Amino acid sequence: MLHDPNRVYIFDTTLRDGEQVPGCQLTTPEKIEIARELEALGVDVIEAGFPISSPGDFQSVVEISKAVKEPTVCALTRANKGDIDAAVESLKYAKRPRIHTGIGSSDMHIKHKFNSTREEILERAVEAVKYAKKSVEDIEFYAEDAGRADIEYLAKMVEAVIGAGATVVNIPDTNGYCLPDQYGSKIRFLKENVRNIDQAIISVHCHNDLGLATANSIAGLQNGARQIEGTINGIGERAGNTSIEEVVMIMKTHQTLGLHTNINSTKFYEMSRMVSTQMRMPVQPNKAIVGANAFAHSSGIHQDGFLKMRENYEIIRPEDVGFPSASIVLTARSGRHALKFHLERLGFQLNKEELADTYKRFLTLADSKLDINDIDLQGLMAYRLVK
């Protein structure tokens, strides 16, 4: 089924799971704007919403289906006919529609969420896939809380839904519980023990409750998964989802993984800012890849190494993710090399003694200011000239 075994499909759920963050609801026009940017970014699948949940969500799926041409447009449902009917209706304009249906797979969910039995849940799972398949060819099945599910039962469920017509099987770590080796071995077990697994793509959907979403997603890929579900800036329920920019740049940086995507990574920075603004959700400055400080160097030792050779302290070039540029931030921890770099940038050439003298005054100033800007530096040099 997979033409290229090393191609990883990127499934973006910023507009569905990401939008479940309290206070981050988007209007349909805002969703369309983000969907068009996701298309330009090169994502393979856009999960546009949960149509049965509200008239607004239904309408968003309809309008996004009309607005994008390349990506698959996906609608989420629970394993019941009403949800699936609403999803089918909302996807009628999609060029490449997908229904994402599923049910709990852990004993915790089976007993305490559905008050049911393993046998009944298996039956409902198969029934939902068969019903959705009557209307839409591309069916993704999610085994909710797979991270805590019994592996033998999970394998049985995956085999049954692929047999019923699922083209993608999603193995979510719904509560962000797994350690990377546990999650990876879960994916490997399915790859090795589900007879018809070659007829579907294994997808990973990891949450970040313990800060392991990205690590778990990569572990899934290393063990045979070929679709990653995530969001821009890692937004999502509770502590968030796998961050798409992180997993893509891990694959780009670690060529030995032998994996690639269709993503144009130079659009990440701009995309991150757009999602942050539209959802009124700031990106933490130390966020990997797109945070304001991701390419800022303030420690004197780091600055010196960076200025001698960028690769000493950067494994990704800022331009690879569309970042304006790496910055040498001047603080009280900066060294002479960084100060000299900025003074030369402003057109000041100093000999060794002049630099030593200016550096002393710079440190006094830096102790009283959080960071030093060009105006401060020009003030330092004006003082020299007056002197």
Tab-separated table of C-alpha atoms in Angstrom, residues 16-376:
chain	number	residue	atom	x	y	z
A	16	ARG	CA	-9.469	19.968	16.051
A	17	ASP	CA	-7.404	18.828	19.065
A	18	GLY	CA	-5.544	22.142	19.187
A	19	GLU	CA	-8.763	24.102	19.228
A	20	GLN	CA	-9.985	22.220	22.313
A	21	VAL	CA	-7.695	24.392	24.430
A	22	PRO	CA	-9.877	26.595	26.679
A	23	GLY	CA	-10.123	30.121	25.267
A	24	CYS	CA	-8.646	29.195	21.870
A	25	GLN	CA	-11.817	28.716	19.832
A	26	LEU	CA	-11.546	29.962	16.247
A	27	THR	CA	-14.123	31.354	13.863
A	28	THR	CA	-14.658	29.561	10.533
A	29	PRO	CA	-12.781	32.290	8.546
A	30	GLU	CA	-9.820	31.978	10.960
A	31	LYS	CA	-9.838	28.195	10.521
A	32	ILE	CA	-9.848	28.573	6.723
A	33	GLU	CA	-6.870	30.937	6.896
A	34	ILE	CA	-4.893	28.444	9.007
A	35	ALA	CA	-5.960	25.522	6.759
A	36	ARG	CA	-4.631	27.321	3.665
A	37	GLU	CA	-1.302	27.921	5.421
A	38	LEU	CA	-1.172	24.261	6.480
A	39	GLU	CA	-1.665	23.332	2.815
A	40	ALA	CA	1.242	25.636	1.840
A	41	LEU	CA	3.325	24.051	4.622
A	42	GLY	CA	2.752	20.673	2.948
A	43	VAL	CA	0.763	18.712	5.546
A	44	ASP	CA	-0.833	15.542	4.165
A	45	VAL	CA	-3.976	15.512	6.319
A	46	ILE	CA	-5.904	18.337	7.989
A	47	GLU	CA	-8.258	17.226	10.755
A	48	ALA	CA	-10.788	20.001	10.287
A	49	GLY	CA	-13.140	19.322	13.197
A	50	PHE	CA	-15.638	17.116	15.008
A	51	PRO	CA	-18.798	17.798	12.928
A	52	ILE	CA	-21.437	16.384	15.312
A	53	SER	CA	-20.127	18.464	18.236
A	54	SER	CA	-21.559	21.813	17.079
A	55	PRO	CA	-23.046	23.586	14.024
A	56	GLY	CA	-19.896	25.749	13.942
A	57	ASP	CA	-17.604	22.728	13.781
A	58	PHE	CA	-19.773	21.143	11.069
A	59	GLN	CA	-19.616	24.348	8.999
A	60	SER	CA	-15.854	24.622	9.449
A	61	VAL	CA	-15.339	21.151	7.974
A	62	VAL	CA	-17.584	22.076	5.021
A	63	GLU	CA	-15.724	25.332	4.338
A	64	ILE	CA	-12.217	23.891	4.816
A	65	SER	CA	-13.170	21.090	2.389
A	66	LYS	CA	-13.955	23.768	-0.196
A	67	ALA	CA	-10.858	25.871	0.579
A	68	VAL	CA	-8.022	23.324	0.212
A	69	LYS	CA	-7.151	21.103	-2.748
A	70	GLU	CA	-4.073	19.050	-1.882
A	71	PRO	CA	-4.430	17.737	1.690
A	72	THR	CA	-6.854	15.036	2.787
A	73	VAL	CA	-9.587	16.660	4.895
A	74	CYS	CA	-10.495	14.580	7.912
A	75	ALA	CA	-13.535	14.693	10.213
A	76	LEU	CA	-13.567	13.113	13.683
A	77	THR	CA	-16.392	10.903	14.955
A	78	ARG	CA	-17.183	8.517	17.758
A	79	ALA	CA	-18.136	4.941	16.840
A	80	ASN	CA	-21.816	5.621	16.168
A	81	LYS	CA	-23.977	6.155	13.101
A	82	GLY	CA	-25.137	9.691	13.988
A	83	ASP	CA	-21.562	10.970	14.262
A	84	ILE	CA	-20.533	9.223	11.050
A	85	ASP	CA	-23.545	10.547	9.112
A	86	ALA	CA	-22.701	14.116	10.194
A	87	ALA	CA	-19.060	13.601	9.149
A	88	VAL	CA	-20.032	12.213	5.729
A	89	GLU	CA	-22.322	15.191	5.135
A	90	SER	CA	-19.680	17.723	6.232
A	91	LEU	CA	-17.094	16.206	3.858
A	92	LYS	CA	-19.233	16.304	0.711
A	93	TYR	CA	-17.034	19.013	-0.912
A	94	ALA	CA	-13.681	17.442	0.079
A	95	LYS	CA	-11.442	16.363	-2.792
A	96	ARG	CA	-9.841	13.745	-0.510
A	97	PRO	CA	-12.213	12.993	2.401
A	98	ARG	CA	-11.286	10.884	5.434
A	99	ILE	CA	-13.410	9.785	8.379
A	100	HIS	CA	-11.564	9.334	11.675
A	101	THR	CA	-13.661	7.069	13.883
A	102	GLY	CA	-12.831	4.997	16.910
A	103	ILE	CA	-13.444	3.848	20.448
A	104	GLY	CA	-11.584	3.152	23.706
A	105	SER	CA	-9.205	0.189	23.738
A	106	SER	CA	-7.926	0.106	27.335
A	107	ASP	CA	-9.723	-1.828	30.055
A	108	MET	CA	-9.924	1.461	31.964
A	109	HIS	CA	-11.994	3.050	29.153
A	110	ILE	CA	-13.977	-0.108	28.353
A	111	LYS	CA	-15.104	-0.473	31.956
A	112	HIS	CA	-15.233	3.073	33.320
A	113	LYS	CA	-16.096	5.103	30.203
A	114	PHE	CA	-18.284	2.699	28.209
A	115	ASN	CA	-19.412	0.351	31.005
A	116	SER	CA	-18.953	-2.406	28.461
A	117	THR	CA	-16.922	-5.551	27.676
A	118	ARG	CA	-13.994	-6.193	25.368
A	119	GLU	CA	-16.180	-8.260	23.034
A	120	GLU	CA	-18.875	-5.590	22.730
A	121	ILE	CA	-16.319	-2.832	22.106
A	122	LEU	CA	-14.648	-4.894	19.388
A	123	GLU	CA	-18.026	-5.370	17.716
A	124	ARG	CA	-18.784	-1.632	17.864
A	125	ALA	CA	-15.360	-0.798	16.414
A	126	VAL	CA	-15.821	-3.099	13.414
A	127	GLU	CA	-19.398	-1.903	12.877
A	128	ALA	CA	-18.321	1.776	12.845
A	129	VAL	CA	-15.567	1.176	10.277
A	130	LYS	CA	-17.884	-0.853	8.028
A	131	TYR	CA	-20.594	1.805	8.240
A	132	ALA	CA	-18.190	4.687	7.477
A	133	LYS	CA	-16.636	2.698	4.609
A	134	LYS	CA	-20.007	2.646	2.792
A	135	SER	CA	-19.683	6.404	2.216
A	136	VAL	CA	-15.955	7.225	2.317
A	137	GLU	CA	-13.061	5.106	1.078
A	138	ASP	CA	-10.351	6.475	3.404
A	139	ILE	CA	-11.105	5.434	7.005
A	140	GLU	CA	-8.807	6.025	9.948
A	141	PHE	CA	-9.575	4.156	13.151
A	142	TYR	CA	-8.365	5.375	16.555
A	143	ALA	CA	-7.959	2.920	19.445
A	144	GLU	CA	-8.355	5.472	22.233
A	145	ASP	CA	-6.030	5.107	25.240
A	146	ALA	CA	-3.959	2.517	23.337
A	147	GLY	CA	-1.011	3.620	25.481
A	148	ARG	CA	-2.579	1.784	28.444
A	149	ALA	CA	-4.319	-1.009	26.499
A	150	ASP	CA	-3.533	-4.713	26.802
A	151	ILE	CA	-1.293	-5.396	23.803
A	152	GLU	CA	-2.903	-8.713	22.766
A	153	TYR	CA	-6.369	-7.140	22.807
A	154	LEU	CA	-5.101	-4.051	20.958
A	155	ALA	CA	-3.595	-6.278	18.237
A	156	LYS	CA	-6.916	-8.118	17.928
A	157	MET	CA	-8.769	-4.792	17.562
A	158	VAL	CA	-6.333	-3.452	14.957
A	159	GLU	CA	-6.579	-6.650	12.898
A	160	ALA	CA	-10.386	-6.561	13.039
A	161	VAL	CA	-10.745	-2.918	11.946
A	162	ILE	CA	-8.252	-3.333	9.082
A	163	GLY	CA	-10.297	-6.360	8.031
A	164	ALA	CA	-13.393	-4.114	8.112
A	165	GLY	CA	-11.743	-1.559	5.793
A	166	ALA	CA	-9.615	0.839	7.874
A	167	THR	CA	-6.785	2.333	5.800
A	168	VAL	CA	-5.001	3.964	8.770
A	169	VAL	CA	-4.853	2.731	12.381
A	170	ASN	CA	-4.159	5.353	15.014
A	171	ILE	CA	-2.492	4.120	18.232
A	172	PRO	CA	-2.926	7.108	20.577
A	173	ASP	CA	-1.111	7.627	23.840
A	174	THR	CA	-4.210	9.555	24.899
A	175	ASN	CA	-2.978	10.406	28.378
A	176	GLY	CA	0.708	10.912	27.551
A	177	TYR	CA	1.482	7.976	29.842
A	178	CYS	CA	3.996	5.844	27.934
A	179	LEU	CA	7.778	5.912	28.054
A	180	PRO	CA	9.357	5.971	24.572
A	181	ASP	CA	10.635	2.377	24.750
A	182	GLN	CA	7.191	1.148	25.903
A	183	TYR	CA	5.392	3.020	23.149
A	184	GLY	CA	7.904	1.965	20.504
A	185	SER	CA	7.638	-1.696	21.467
A	186	LYS	CA	3.825	-1.426	21.326
A	187	ILE	CA	4.063	-0.238	17.706
A	188	ARG	CA	6.627	-2.940	16.903
A	189	PHE	CA	4.386	-5.648	18.404
A	190	LEU	CA	1.507	-4.557	16.130
A	191	LYS	CA	3.834	-4.429	13.119
A	192	GLU	CA	5.032	-7.973	13.800
A	193	ASN	CA	1.843	-9.650	15.069
A	194	VAL	CA	-1.119	-8.189	13.153
A	195	ARG	CA	-1.497	-10.358	10.042
A	196	ASN	CA	-3.001	-7.684	7.768
A	197	ILE	CA	-0.929	-4.727	9.080
A	198	ASP	CA	0.632	-4.204	5.628
A	199	GLN	CA	-2.822	-3.113	4.393
A	200	ALA	CA	-2.872	0.008	6.609
A	201	ILE	CA	-0.611	2.813	7.791
A	202	ILE	CA	0.140	2.910	11.527
A	203	SER	CA	-0.361	6.409	12.936
A	204	VAL	CA	0.911	7.843	16.223
A	205	HIS	CA	-1.007	10.437	18.245
A	206	CYS	CA	0.851	11.317	21.436
A	207	HIS	CA	-0.033	13.707	24.234
A	208	ASN	CA	2.491	15.659	26.266
A	209	ASP	CA	1.336	15.171	29.878
A	210	LEU	CA	4.822	13.990	30.904
A	211	GLY	CA	6.689	15.980	28.229
A	212	LEU	CA	7.233	12.832	26.118
A	213	ALA	CA	4.939	13.427	23.115
A	214	THR	CA	7.704	14.099	20.596
A	215	ALA	CA	9.990	11.355	21.952
A	216	ASN	CA	7.131	8.832	21.837
A	217	SER	CA	6.199	9.837	18.281
A	218	ILE	CA	9.774	9.335	17.080
A	219	ALA	CA	9.919	5.966	18.912
A	220	GLY	CA	6.738	5.025	17.023
A	221	LEU	CA	8.370	5.928	13.697
A	222	GLN	CA	11.506	3.959	14.534
A	223	ASN	CA	9.300	0.910	15.029
A	224	GLY	CA	7.229	1.118	11.862
A	225	ALA	CA	4.608	3.882	12.192
A	226	ARG	CA	4.410	6.088	9.103
A	227	GLN	CA	1.942	8.817	10.057
A	228	ILE	CA	2.434	11.356	12.833
A	229	GLU	CA	-0.435	13.352	14.321
A	230	GLY	CA	0.360	16.640	15.965
A	231	THR	CA	-0.230	20.368	16.102
A	232	ILE	CA	1.602	23.599	15.377
A	233	ASN	CA	3.323	24.839	18.578
A	234	GLY	CA	2.323	21.553	20.260
A	235	ILE	CA	-1.009	23.016	21.397
A	236	GLY	CA	-3.845	20.695	22.426
A	237	GLU	CA	-5.792	19.186	25.298
A	238	ARG	CA	-4.195	19.578	28.748
A	239	ALA	CA	-0.384	19.729	28.241
A	240	GLY	CA	-0.754	19.569	24.470
A	241	ASN	CA	0.120	17.290	21.563
A	242	THR	CA	3.213	16.322	19.644
A	243	SER	CA	4.662	19.438	18.041
A	244	ILE	CA	4.787	19.022	14.246
A	245	GLU	CA	7.752	21.358	13.847
A	246	GLU	CA	9.745	19.241	16.311
A	247	VAL	CA	9.131	15.832	14.713
A	248	VAL	CA	9.792	17.157	11.201
A	249	MET	CA	13.074	18.806	12.206
A	250	ILE	CA	14.163	15.662	14.091
A	251	MET	CA	13.739	13.683	10.868
A	252	LYS	CA	15.623	16.359	8.899
A	253	THR	CA	18.452	16.588	11.430
A	254	HIS	CA	18.823	12.836	11.994
A	255	GLN	CA	19.283	11.660	8.412
A	256	THR	CA	20.222	8.207	9.726
A	257	LEU	CA	16.536	7.613	10.471
A	258	GLY	CA	16.131	7.456	6.675
A	259	LEU	CA	12.712	9.141	6.900
A	260	HIS	CA	11.325	12.136	5.053
A	261	THR	CA	8.134	14.227	4.767
A	262	ASN	CA	6.625	16.614	2.229
A	263	ILE	CA	6.854	19.543	4.646
A	264	ASN	CA	8.372	22.874	3.605
A	265	SER	CA	10.076	23.569	6.942
A	266	THR	CA	10.965	27.179	5.994
A	267	LYS	CA	7.318	28.041	6.714
A	268	PHE	CA	7.371	26.884	10.353
A	269	TYR	CA	8.204	30.206	12.003
A	270	GLU	CA	5.516	32.126	10.121
A	271	MET	CA	2.977	29.315	10.707
A	272	SER	CA	3.796	29.263	14.427
A	273	ARG	CA	3.260	33.017	14.741
A	274	MET	CA	-0.051	32.825	12.884
A	275	VAL	CA	-1.446	30.048	15.104
A	276	SER	CA	-0.198	31.833	18.232
A	277	THR	CA	-1.891	35.092	17.190
A	278	GLN	CA	-5.191	33.585	15.986
A	279	MET	CA	-5.536	31.409	19.095
A	280	ARG	CA	-4.284	34.136	21.443
A	281	MET	CA	-1.847	31.629	22.894
A	282	PRO	CA	1.759	32.834	23.307
A	283	VAL	CA	4.651	30.529	22.421
A	284	GLN	CA	7.014	30.056	25.368
A	285	PRO	CA	10.373	31.700	24.545
A	286	ASN	CA	12.337	28.468	25.115
A	287	LYS	CA	10.057	26.372	22.869
A	288	ALA	CA	12.106	24.128	20.556
A	289	ILE	CA	12.345	25.222	16.896
A	290	VAL	CA	9.979	28.245	16.982
A	291	GLY	CA	10.434	29.885	20.420
A	292	ALA	CA	11.842	33.426	20.484
A	293	ASN	CA	15.029	32.149	22.156
A	294	ALA	CA	15.492	29.032	19.999
A	295	PHE	CA	18.387	30.662	18.141
A	296	ALA	CA	19.472	33.238	20.734
A	297	HIS	CA	22.881	32.868	22.377
A	298	SER	CA	23.609	34.768	25.578
A	299	SER	CA	26.274	32.768	27.434
A	300	GLY	CA	29.762	34.100	26.736
A	301	ILE	CA	31.253	30.623	26.180
A	302	HIS	CA	28.462	29.719	23.744
A	303	GLN	CA	28.725	33.036	21.919
A	304	ASP	CA	32.461	32.639	21.455
A	305	GLY	CA	32.016	29.099	20.072
A	306	PHE	CA	29.119	30.163	17.867
A	307	LEU	CA	31.047	33.086	16.364
A	308	LYS	CA	34.030	30.824	15.626
A	309	MET	CA	31.801	28.255	13.937
A	310	ARG	CA	28.016	28.238	13.938
A	311	GLU	CA	27.794	24.424	14.226
A	312	ASN	CA	29.496	24.567	17.640
A	313	TYR	CA	26.139	25.545	19.160
A	314	GLU	CA	23.518	25.181	16.403
A	315	ILE	CA	22.336	21.932	14.850
A	316	ILE	CA	19.602	23.629	12.802
A	317	ARG	CA	20.057	26.774	10.735
A	318	PRO	CA	17.466	29.468	11.552
A	319	GLU	CA	16.679	29.846	7.831
A	320	ASP	CA	15.702	26.127	7.648
A	321	VAL	CA	12.626	26.910	9.747
A	322	GLY	CA	12.049	30.443	8.423
A	323	PHE	CA	13.439	32.075	11.559
A	324	PRO	CA	14.595	35.696	10.979
A	325	SER	CA	18.204	34.919	12.083
A	326	ALA	CA	20.304	33.657	14.943
A	327	SER	CA	20.966	36.341	17.490
A	328	ILE	CA	23.844	37.010	19.813
A	329	VAL	CA	22.072	38.523	22.817
A	330	LEU	CA	24.192	40.866	24.911
A	331	THR	CA	23.804	40.352	28.651
A	332	ALA	CA	26.101	40.434	31.682
A	333	ARG	CA	27.126	36.865	30.756
A	334	SER	CA	28.375	37.852	27.289
A	335	GLY	CA	32.074	37.772	26.476
A	336	ARG	CA	34.420	40.127	24.616
A	337	HIS	CA	33.940	38.207	21.374
A	338	ALA	CA	30.200	38.937	21.352
A	339	LEU	CA	30.708	42.604	22.209
A	340	LYS	CA	33.303	42.958	19.435
A	341	PHE	CA	30.916	41.245	16.990
A	342	HIS	CA	28.129	43.759	17.725
A	343	LEU	CA	30.396	46.800	17.716
A	344	GLU	CA	31.808	45.794	14.323
A	345	ARG	CA	28.272	45.262	13.058
A	346	LEU	CA	27.612	48.902	14.014
A	347	GLY	CA	30.813	50.044	12.276
A	348	PHE	CA	33.171	50.382	15.280
A	349	GLN	CA	36.675	48.902	14.962
A	350	LEU	CA	38.545	48.587	18.285
A	351	ASN	CA	42.031	47.383	19.074
A	352	LYS	CA	42.678	44.952	21.943
A	353	GLU	CA	43.177	47.667	24.622
A	354	GLU	CA	40.156	49.699	23.501
A	355	LEU	CA	38.002	46.577	23.542
A	356	ALA	CA	39.190	45.650	27.056
A	357	ASP	CA	38.333	49.130	28.339
A	358	THR	CA	34.920	49.180	26.606
A	359	TYR	CA	34.164	45.669	27.876
A	360	LYS	CA	34.632	46.783	31.515
A	361	ARG	CA	32.091	49.589	31.077
A	362	PHE	CA	29.818	47.246	29.127
A	363	LEU	CA	29.732	44.807	32.099
A	364	THR	CA	28.809	47.623	34.521
A	365	LEU	CA	25.960	48.640	32.200
A	366	ALA	CA	24.876	45.032	31.603
A	367	ASP	CA	24.579	44.419	35.347
A	368	SER	CA	21.967	47.154	35.570
A	369	LYS	CA	20.051	46.245	32.365
A	370	LEU	CA	18.499	42.934	31.375
A	371	ASP	CA	19.826	43.099	27.843
A	372	ILE	CA	21.837	45.581	25.839
A	373	ASN	CA	20.582	47.032	22.550
A	374	ASP	CA	22.227	49.000	19.734
A	375	ILE	CA	21.369	52.359	21.330
A	376	ASP	CA	23.205	51.306	24.513
